[in-house]
Short mmCIF file of C-alpha atoms in Angstrom, two decimals:
data_model
loop_
_atom_site.label_atom_id
_atom_site.label_comp_id
_atom_site.label_asym_id
_atom_site.label_seq_id
_atom_site.Cartn_x
_atom_site.Cartn_y
_atom_site.Cartn_z
CA MET A 1 1.55 12.91 113.98
CA LYS A 2 -0.88 11.06 111.73
CA VAL A 3 -0.69 7.43 110.64
CA ARG A 4 -2.83 5.51 108.17
CA TYR A 5 -3.54 1.82 108.36
CA SER A 6 -5.88 -0.62 106.75
CA ILE A 7 -7.38 -2.47 109.72
CA ASN A 8 -9.40 -5.59 108.98
CA GLY A 9 -9.86 -4.26 105.46
CA LYS A 10 -11.04 -0.77 106.45
CA LYS A 11 -8.93 2.33 105.92
CA LYS A 12 -8.24 4.25 109.12
CA GLU A 13 -6.32 7.37 110.05
CA PHE A 14 -5.20 8.05 113.62
CA GLU A 15 -3.43 10.83 115.46
CA ILE A 16 -0.63 9.27 117.52
CA GLU A 17 2.23 10.23 119.79
CA ALA A 18 5.59 9.67 118.08
CA GLY A 19 6.72 7.20 120.74
CA GLU A 20 3.57 5.10 120.95
CA VAL A 21 3.40 1.39 120.32
CA LEU A 22 0.77 -0.09 118.02
CA LEU A 23 -1.04 -1.90 120.85
CA ASP A 24 -1.90 1.37 122.57
CA VAL A 25 -3.04 3.04 119.36
CA LEU A 26 -5.32 0.11 118.54
CA ARG A 27 -6.89 -0.12 121.98
CA ARG A 28 -7.36 3.66 122.25
CA ASN A 29 -9.30 3.48 119.02
CA GLY A 30 -11.60 0.70 120.12
CA TYR A 31 -9.83 -2.46 119.02
CA PHE A 32 -10.22 -4.08 122.43
CA GLU A 33 -9.88 -7.54 120.96
CA VAL A 34 -6.12 -6.84 120.96
CA LYS A 35 -5.11 -7.61 124.55
CA GLY A 36 -2.30 -5.90 126.42
CA ASN A 37 -0.29 -7.63 129.10
CA CYS A 38 3.50 -7.86 129.35
CA TYR A 39 4.50 -4.93 127.11
CA MET A 40 7.80 -6.72 126.47
CA GLY A 41 7.02 -9.10 123.62
CA THR A 42 7.02 -11.99 126.04
CA CYS A 43 3.45 -13.24 126.22
CA GLY A 44 2.00 -12.81 122.73
CA THR A 45 -1.49 -11.73 123.86
CA CYS A 46 -1.20 -8.53 121.81
CA THR A 47 -0.46 -10.35 118.54
CA VAL A 48 -1.76 -8.79 115.34
CA LEU A 49 -0.92 -9.55 111.74
CA ILE A 50 0.96 -6.78 109.99
CA ASP A 51 0.98 -7.28 106.23
CA GLY A 52 0.18 -10.92 106.91
CA LEU A 53 2.89 -11.73 109.44
CA PRO A 54 2.32 -12.02 113.21
CA TYR A 55 3.96 -9.47 115.51
CA THR A 56 3.63 -8.44 119.12
CA SER A 57 1.94 -5.05 118.86
CA CYS A 58 3.27 -4.05 122.29
CA THR A 59 6.81 -3.84 120.89
CA MET A 60 5.97 -2.43 117.49
CA LEU A 61 6.26 1.33 117.15
CA ALA A 62 3.01 2.59 115.65
CA ALA A 63 4.80 5.07 113.41
CA LYS A 64 7.07 2.38 111.98
CA VAL A 65 4.18 0.50 110.40
CA ASP A 66 2.42 3.55 108.98
CA GLY A 67 0.70 2.45 105.75
CA SER A 68 0.45 -1.23 106.72
CA GLU A 69 -2.41 -3.68 106.61
CA ILE A 70 -3.29 -4.78 110.13
CA THR A 71 -5.44 -7.77 110.98
CA THR A 72 -6.89 -8.39 114.43
CA ILE A 73 -8.84 -11.47 115.49
CA LYS A 74 -12.03 -9.76 114.28
CA GLY A 75 -10.54 -9.60 110.81
CA ILE A 76 -10.45 -13.35 110.26
CA GLY A 77 -13.96 -14.33 111.35
CA THR A 78 -17.13 -13.13 113.01
CA LEU A 79 -19.61 -14.57 115.50
CA GLN A 80 -21.93 -15.35 112.61
CA ASN A 81 -19.20 -16.66 110.35
CA PRO A 82 -16.26 -17.86 112.42
CA HIS A 83 -12.98 -18.95 110.86
CA PRO A 84 -12.28 -22.72 111.09
CA LEU A 85 -9.64 -21.95 113.70
CA GLN A 86 -12.22 -20.19 115.85
CA LYS A 87 -14.64 -23.12 115.42
CA ALA A 88 -11.91 -25.62 116.23
CA PHE A 89 -10.79 -23.77 119.36
CA VAL A 90 -14.35 -23.94 120.69
CA GLU A 91 -14.82 -27.56 119.65
CA LYS A 92 -11.58 -28.75 121.26
CA GLY A 93 -11.95 -26.71 124.47
CA ALA A 94 -8.87 -24.68 123.65
CA VAL A 95 -10.43 -21.55 125.15
CA GLN A 96 -10.65 -21.24 128.90
CA CYS A 97 -10.13 -17.75 130.30
CA GLY A 98 -9.78 -16.57 126.70
CA PHE A 99 -7.23 -13.82 127.30
CA CYS A 100 -4.50 -15.35 125.15
CA THR A 101 -6.88 -16.71 122.52
CA PRO A 102 -6.92 -13.83 119.99
CA GLY A 103 -3.13 -13.81 119.82
CA THR A 104 -2.85 -17.58 119.69
CA ILE A 105 -5.40 -17.90 116.90
CA LEU A 106 -3.70 -15.20 114.83
CA VAL A 107 -0.34 -16.95 115.15
CA ALA A 108 -2.02 -20.23 114.18
CA TYR A 109 -3.69 -18.44 111.25
CA ALA A 110 -0.29 -17.27 110.00
CA LEU A 111 1.11 -20.77 110.45
CA LEU A 112 -1.65 -22.42 108.43
CA LYS A 113 -1.27 -19.86 105.66
CA SER A 114 2.38 -20.77 105.19
CA ASN A 115 2.16 -24.44 106.25
CA PRO A 116 -1.28 -25.97 105.70
CA ASP A 117 -0.26 -29.34 107.14
CA PRO A 118 1.83 -28.61 110.24
CA THR A 119 3.26 -31.28 112.53
CA ASP A 120 2.90 -31.08 116.30
CA ASP A 121 6.45 -29.74 116.44
CA ASP A 122 5.69 -27.05 113.84
CA ILE A 123 2.73 -25.94 115.95
CA LYS A 124 4.65 -26.03 119.23
CA LYS A 125 7.47 -23.99 117.70
CA MET A 126 5.04 -21.45 116.29
CA LEU A 127 3.29 -21.09 119.67
CA ASP A 128 6.61 -20.46 121.45
CA GLY A 129 5.77 -16.78 121.88
CA ASN A 130 2.17 -17.17 123.05
CA LEU A 131 1.71 -17.97 126.70
CA CYS A 132 -1.41 -19.74 127.95
CA ARG A 133 -1.77 -20.52 131.64
CA CYS A 134 -5.09 -22.37 131.34
CA THR A 135 -5.03 -24.97 128.62
CA GLY A 136 -1.55 -26.42 128.89
CA TYR A 137 -1.43 -26.06 125.11
CA VAL A 138 -2.63 -29.62 124.39
CA GLN A 139 -6.11 -28.51 123.35
CA GLN A 140 -4.68 -25.63 121.33
CA ILE A 141 -2.47 -28.00 119.35
CA GLU A 142 -5.43 -30.32 118.76
CA ALA A 143 -7.57 -27.37 117.68
CA ILE A 144 -4.97 -26.14 115.19
CA LYS A 145 -4.67 -29.62 113.70
CA LEU A 146 -8.46 -29.84 113.45
CA ALA A 147 -8.61 -26.44 111.78
CA ALA A 148 -5.96 -27.56 109.30
CA LYS A 149 -8.17 -30.54 108.40
CA MET A 150 -11.25 -28.33 108.12
CA LEU A 151 -9.44 -25.92 105.84
CA LYS A 152 -8.19 -28.75 103.65
CA LYS A 153 -11.72 -30.04 103.27
CA GLY A 154 -12.87 -26.54 102.46
CA ASP A 155 -15.04 -26.45 105.57
CA GLY A 156 -15.52 -22.89 106.74
CA MET B 1 0.96 3.48 128.45
CA LEU B 2 3.19 5.78 126.39
CA LYS B 3 6.42 3.83 126.15
CA LEU B 4 8.79 6.42 124.75
CA LYS B 5 7.58 9.48 126.60
CA ASN B 6 10.16 11.94 125.33
CA VAL B 7 10.06 11.07 121.66
CA LYS B 8 8.82 14.12 119.78
CA SER B 9 9.35 13.24 116.15
CA CYS B 10 9.86 10.42 113.68
CA PHE B 11 11.79 10.57 110.41
CA THR B 12 11.67 8.24 107.43
CA PRO B 13 14.61 9.46 105.33
CA ASN B 14 14.89 8.70 101.62
CA SER B 15 18.64 8.14 101.61
CA ILE B 16 21.39 6.93 103.91
CA GLN B 17 22.96 10.38 103.69
CA GLU B 18 19.74 11.98 104.89
CA ALA B 19 19.50 9.49 107.75
CA VAL B 20 23.10 10.16 108.78
CA ASP B 21 22.53 13.93 108.62
CA ILE B 22 19.55 13.67 110.97
CA LEU B 23 21.59 11.48 113.29
CA LYS B 24 24.53 13.88 113.36
CA LYS B 25 22.36 16.95 113.97
CA SER B 26 20.46 15.32 116.81
CA ASP B 27 23.18 15.75 119.43
CA GLY B 28 22.78 12.12 120.50
CA LYS B 29 19.02 12.43 120.91
CA ALA B 30 18.07 10.46 117.80
CA VAL B 31 18.19 6.73 117.38
CA ILE B 32 18.04 4.50 114.34
CA VAL B 33 15.17 2.05 114.62
CA GLY B 34 15.88 -1.43 113.33
CA GLY B 35 12.99 -3.65 114.36
CA GLY B 36 12.37 -1.44 117.37
CA LEU B 37 12.32 -4.27 119.91
CA ASP B 38 15.28 -3.04 121.93
CA ILE B 39 13.95 0.51 121.90
CA THR B 40 10.49 -0.42 123.15
CA VAL B 41 11.53 -3.04 125.69
CA PHE B 42 14.34 -0.93 127.15
CA PRO B 43 13.05 2.67 126.68
CA ASN B 44 15.74 5.32 126.87
CA PRO B 45 14.35 8.63 128.20
CA THR B 46 17.05 10.65 126.43
CA ILE B 47 15.75 9.66 122.99
CA GLU B 48 13.69 12.40 121.32
CA GLN B 49 13.80 11.37 117.65
CA LEU B 50 13.27 8.08 115.87
CA ILE B 51 14.76 7.39 112.45
CA PHE B 52 13.11 4.63 110.43
CA LEU B 53 15.02 3.00 107.58
CA ASN B 54 11.96 1.66 105.74
CA LYS B 55 12.65 3.60 102.53
CA LEU B 56 16.35 2.84 102.16
CA GLY B 57 16.09 -0.48 100.38
CA LEU B 58 18.09 -2.29 103.04
CA THR B 59 15.82 -5.34 103.19
CA TYR B 60 17.55 -7.89 100.95
CA ILE B 61 19.55 -11.10 100.95
CA ARG B 62 21.83 -11.37 97.92
CA GLU B 63 24.84 -13.42 97.01
CA ASP B 64 27.90 -13.15 94.86
CA ASP B 65 30.74 -15.61 94.37
CA GLU B 66 32.26 -14.90 97.79
CA ASN B 67 29.58 -13.58 100.11
CA ILE B 68 26.00 -13.71 101.23
CA LYS B 69 25.02 -10.07 101.61
CA ILE B 70 22.28 -9.25 104.08
CA GLY B 71 20.70 -5.79 104.29
CA ALA B 72 20.40 -4.23 107.73
CA THR B 73 16.61 -4.11 107.84
CA SER B 74 16.23 -7.77 106.90
CA THR B 75 14.58 -9.58 109.77
CA ILE B 76 15.67 -12.89 111.24
CA THR B 77 12.69 -14.45 109.49
CA ASP B 78 13.73 -12.91 106.16
CA VAL B 79 17.22 -14.36 106.50
CA ALA B 80 16.13 -17.79 107.76
CA LYS B 81 13.66 -18.16 104.88
CA ALA B 82 16.00 -16.89 102.17
CA PRO B 83 16.72 -19.62 99.56
CA VAL B 84 20.46 -19.05 99.83
CA MET B 85 20.40 -19.94 103.55
CA GLN B 86 18.70 -23.31 103.12
CA ASN B 87 21.95 -25.11 102.34
CA TYR B 88 24.45 -22.59 103.68
CA LEU B 89 26.78 -24.58 105.94
CA LYS B 90 24.42 -27.56 105.62
CA GLY B 91 21.47 -25.46 106.81
CA LYS B 92 22.94 -25.10 110.31
CA VAL B 93 22.93 -21.30 110.29
CA LYS B 94 19.28 -21.33 109.30
CA ILE B 95 18.57 -23.68 112.22
CA ALA B 96 20.45 -21.37 114.59
CA LEU B 97 18.35 -18.43 113.41
CA THR B 98 15.04 -20.24 113.71
CA GLU B 99 15.86 -21.25 117.27
CA LEU B 100 16.16 -17.63 118.36
CA ALA B 101 13.27 -16.20 120.37
CA SER B 102 9.77 -16.75 118.98
CA GLU B 103 8.36 -16.39 115.47
CA LEU B 104 6.65 -13.20 116.67
CA LEU B 105 9.96 -11.64 117.63
CA ARG B 106 11.96 -13.07 114.74
CA ASN B 107 9.56 -11.23 112.45
CA GLN B 108 10.56 -7.98 114.15
CA ILE B 109 14.25 -8.35 115.02
CA THR B 110 16.50 -7.03 112.26
CA MET B 111 20.09 -7.98 111.55
CA GLY B 112 21.23 -4.36 111.66
CA GLY B 113 19.41 -3.66 114.90
CA SER B 114 20.94 -6.72 116.52
CA ILE B 115 24.42 -5.67 115.50
CA ALA B 116 24.14 -2.00 116.38
CA ARG B 117 22.46 -2.41 119.73
CA HIS B 118 24.50 -1.80 122.82
CA HIS B 119 23.60 -5.16 124.37
CA PHE B 120 26.04 -7.05 122.28
CA TYR B 121 25.61 -10.33 124.10
CA SER B 122 22.56 -10.65 121.84
CA ASP B 123 21.70 -14.12 120.60
CA ILE B 124 22.70 -13.50 117.00
CA LEU B 125 26.15 -12.16 117.66
CA PRO B 126 27.88 -15.36 118.78
CA ALA B 127 26.86 -16.94 115.46
CA LEU B 128 28.14 -13.90 113.56
CA TYR B 129 31.43 -14.02 115.50
CA ALA B 130 31.93 -17.69 114.66
CA LEU B 131 31.06 -17.01 111.02
CA ARG B 132 33.58 -14.13 110.96
CA ALA B 133 30.92 -11.81 109.62
CA LYS B 134 31.80 -8.48 108.07
CA ILE B 135 29.76 -5.51 109.19
CA MET B 136 29.07 -2.79 106.63
CA VAL B 137 28.81 0.68 108.12
CA SER B 138 27.89 3.83 106.24
CA GLY B 139 28.52 7.42 107.14
CA GLY B 140 26.57 8.60 104.11
CA GLU B 141 29.36 9.40 101.69
CA PHE B 142 31.32 6.23 102.48
CA VAL B 143 30.80 2.59 103.37
CA GLU B 144 33.37 0.93 105.60
CA GLU B 145 33.74 -2.79 106.18
CA PHE B 146 34.68 -4.09 109.61
CA PHE B 147 35.38 -7.64 110.66
CA ILE B 148 32.96 -8.22 113.51
CA ASP B 149 35.75 -8.47 116.09
CA ASP B 150 37.05 -5.04 115.01
CA PHE B 151 33.58 -3.55 114.87
CA TYR B 152 33.04 -4.13 118.58
CA ARG B 153 36.44 -2.71 119.42
CA ASN B 154 35.01 0.68 118.43
CA ASP B 155 33.29 2.91 120.93
CA LEU B 156 29.90 1.83 119.66
CA LYS B 157 28.04 4.76 121.18
CA VAL B 158 30.28 7.25 119.40
CA LEU B 159 30.29 5.32 116.10
CA MET B 160 26.52 5.00 116.05
CA GLU B 161 26.08 8.75 116.49
CA SER B 162 27.43 9.37 113.00
CA CYS B 163 27.10 6.07 111.13
CA ILE B 164 24.53 3.44 110.29
CA VAL B 165 24.95 -0.31 110.05
CA VAL B 166 23.74 -0.99 106.51
CA GLY B 167 24.44 -4.67 106.16
CA VAL B 168 26.33 -7.79 107.08
CA HIS B 169 28.31 -10.06 104.78
CA LEU B 170 28.86 -13.75 105.42
CA ASN B 171 31.66 -15.64 103.68
CA LYS B 172 30.57 -18.52 101.51
CA TYR B 173 32.44 -21.42 103.03
CA ASP B 174 33.19 -24.56 101.05
CA ASP B 175 32.10 -28.07 102.04
CA SER B 176 35.13 -28.59 104.27
CA PHE B 177 33.57 -26.18 106.79
CA GLN B 178 30.98 -27.12 109.39
CA PHE B 179 28.95 -24.89 111.68
CA GLY B 180 27.12 -25.64 114.90
CA SER B 181 25.57 -23.66 117.70
CA LYS B 182 23.78 -24.19 120.99
CA ARG B 183 21.94 -21.88 123.35
CA PHE B 184 20.76 -22.08 126.94
CA VAL B 185 17.63 -20.08 127.56
CA ARG B 186 14.91 -20.07 130.18
CA ASN B 187 12.04 -19.65 127.74
CA ALA B 188 11.51 -18.97 124.06
CA THR B 189 11.22 -15.22 124.29
CA ASP B 190 14.11 -14.55 126.63
CA ILE B 191 17.65 -13.63 125.61
CA ALA B 192 19.87 -16.67 126.03
CA LEU B 193 22.03 -16.95 129.12
CA LEU B 194 24.68 -18.83 127.17
CA ASN B 195 25.38 -19.23 123.46
CA MET B 196 28.18 -21.23 121.90
CA ALA B 197 28.91 -21.37 118.19
CA ILE B 198 31.70 -23.10 116.27
CA LEU B 199 32.81 -22.88 112.66
CA ALA B 200 35.45 -25.46 111.75
CA GLN B 201 37.29 -26.44 108.61
CA ILE B 202 37.95 -30.16 108.78
CA GLU B 203 40.07 -31.88 106.14
CA GLU B 204 40.92 -35.58 106.45
CA ASP B 205 39.70 -35.43 110.06
CA ILE B 206 42.18 -32.65 110.93
CA ILE B 207 40.84 -29.35 112.25
CA LYS B 208 42.56 -26.94 109.90
CA ASP B 209 40.78 -23.75 110.83
CA ILE B 210 38.36 -22.91 113.60
CA SER B 211 36.48 -20.08 115.23
CA ILE B 212 34.61 -20.51 118.47
CA SER B 213 32.39 -17.87 120.01
CA VAL B 214 30.72 -17.41 123.33
CA GLY B 215 27.80 -15.21 124.29
CA SER B 216 26.98 -15.00 127.96
CA ARG B 217 24.47 -12.42 129.03
CA PRO B 218 25.18 -9.84 130.39
CA GLY B 219 28.78 -10.08 129.15
CA PRO B 220 29.66 -9.22 125.55
CA ALA B 221 30.04 -11.95 122.93
CA TYR B 222 33.64 -12.83 122.08
CA ARG B 223 35.92 -15.32 120.30
CA PHE B 224 37.20 -18.11 122.55
CA GLU B 225 40.74 -17.95 121.18
CA GLN B 226 42.20 -20.21 123.84
CA GLY B 227 39.80 -22.93 122.75
CA GLU B 228 40.61 -22.32 119.09
CA ALA B 229 44.33 -22.76 119.81
CA PHE B 230 43.59 -25.99 121.69
CA LEU B 231 41.80 -27.53 118.71
CA ARG B 232 43.68 -26.15 115.70
CA GLY B 233 45.69 -28.84 113.90
CA LYS B 234 44.32 -31.71 115.96
CA LYS B 235 42.59 -34.81 114.65
CA LEU B 236 38.86 -34.65 115.38
CA THR B 237 37.88 -37.72 117.36
CA LYS B 238 35.36 -38.54 120.06
CA VAL B 239 38.17 -38.44 122.61
CA LEU B 240 39.17 -34.96 121.45
CA ALA B 241 35.54 -33.83 121.75
CA GLU B 242 35.43 -35.15 125.32
CA ASP B 243 38.77 -33.51 126.15
CA PHE B 244 37.69 -30.23 124.66
CA GLY B 245 34.47 -30.25 126.65
CA LEU B 246 36.54 -30.48 129.83
CA PHE B 247 38.97 -27.84 128.55
CA THR B 248 36.08 -25.49 127.81
CA LYS B 249 34.55 -26.02 131.23
CA SER B 250 37.85 -25.11 132.90
CA ASN B 251 38.89 -22.23 130.66
CA VAL B 252 35.90 -20.48 129.12
CA ASP B 253 35.19 -17.02 130.48
CA VAL B 254 31.48 -16.53 131.07
CA ALA B 255 29.43 -13.96 132.89
CA LYS B 256 27.15 -14.60 135.84
CA ASP B 257 23.98 -12.91 136.96
CA MET B 258 20.96 -13.57 139.13
CA HIS B 259 19.67 -16.10 136.62
CA LEU B 260 22.63 -18.45 136.40
CA SER B 261 25.97 -18.87 138.13
CA ARG B 262 29.32 -18.76 136.35
CA GLU B 263 30.10 -22.34 137.35
CA TYR B 264 26.88 -23.69 135.89
CA ARG B 265 27.40 -21.79 132.64
CA GLN B 266 30.95 -23.14 132.38
CA HIS B 267 29.60 -26.65 132.88
CA ILE B 268 27.01 -26.16 130.13
CA ALA B 269 29.59 -24.56 127.84
CA GLY B 270 31.71 -27.70 128.16
CA ILE B 271 28.77 -29.90 127.24
CA TYR B 272 27.85 -27.69 124.31
CA THR B 273 31.31 -27.61 122.74
CA LYS B 274 31.59 -31.38 123.13
CA GLU B 275 28.18 -31.90 121.51
CA ILE B 276 28.94 -29.57 118.61
CA LEU B 277 32.23 -31.37 117.90
CA LEU B 278 30.53 -34.79 118.11
CA ASP B 279 27.98 -33.51 115.63
CA PHE B 280 30.84 -32.48 113.35
CA ILE B 281 32.25 -36.02 113.52
CA GLY B 282 28.86 -37.29 112.40
CA GLY B 283 28.92 -34.82 109.54
CA VAL B 284 32.42 -35.65 108.28
CA GLY B 285 32.44 -37.64 105.08
#
């Protein structure tokens, strides 16, 4: 069957198996920035934004979100023009092995869209579904707070 | 990795009747997709058809004088963020919903999917039991209302082969009612090993009406009627809360599995009921 998405602002049409999850469709079509790991919605590495909200793409049936707007980490910033969150993650050392980073940043992106001035608890609660075995989360929380400040100042 | 290897087709019907017709013709090989979490995490190889409810207009939270009416495809996030939930039972139901799983999963989990799934120890159900929710089920040409206790007395597998959960209604309780819930879970994304929820009507410190529910994976959620009988008509005091914690520990029926023993769950259940009642005392007046 065919599905149509808008991915990072570009219209795409893919042939999929009826029982496929979105993660597999994205990776098969070259969106390797979306990482696959647990396939159970447990780790959050496969996070994408679907119509602006964060979801685990490993548990989302690709056919169910036919017609949706999908944003991957490459949709919010580039190497040449990184999003404040991406800058802040580098500045605060919130990236170590980097495997969880795309998912974590997308969840943080969604948080800052709905809550531009989050508390530590807001951030911790939002990151509940994104596992990171390197940073211990402290640097991630600092980076998200820094990004919030940068966004408020209009930096980036 | 193709998760649902035997799925051959997907349907997005335009009406409940059409959805029910597909379901009935499928000979048990079609499944209604709520959020799809259960289906993708626990793939069932007998499923060959998926039915999506996206076009049925079942994503809504409305209210009338008596009920809050929640459409089946509303997600936990939809419900928790709905204006009507902000002050419903002093915001405690909203808190219970936002403590479930992670934001990522709350965005996907639907009310209807949680109710219709076979794993009815699910995190949401103990809250719905305590709230005495009414489950709206449609067979296409009719809609039938079940109190949640009665709904799960059905053979769910048989019922769900010819009907669809289309919504859930929550009574609007007046200010004499209080709600509280607690859950024991290993990590944010796991299904809780123990849930307790209490709805109590307290007038002049007397517990006039009460419902207490227990969810204990992998056992089904249920009403703790013995506990309700213990508390009904009594004056709510700190001593009663302490006594009821001990009563719960000795009398609550909980499951056990490799993750947590029965004895430990009973112990936690006692602490949780005590804490919820103490919280109610703080909220009286």
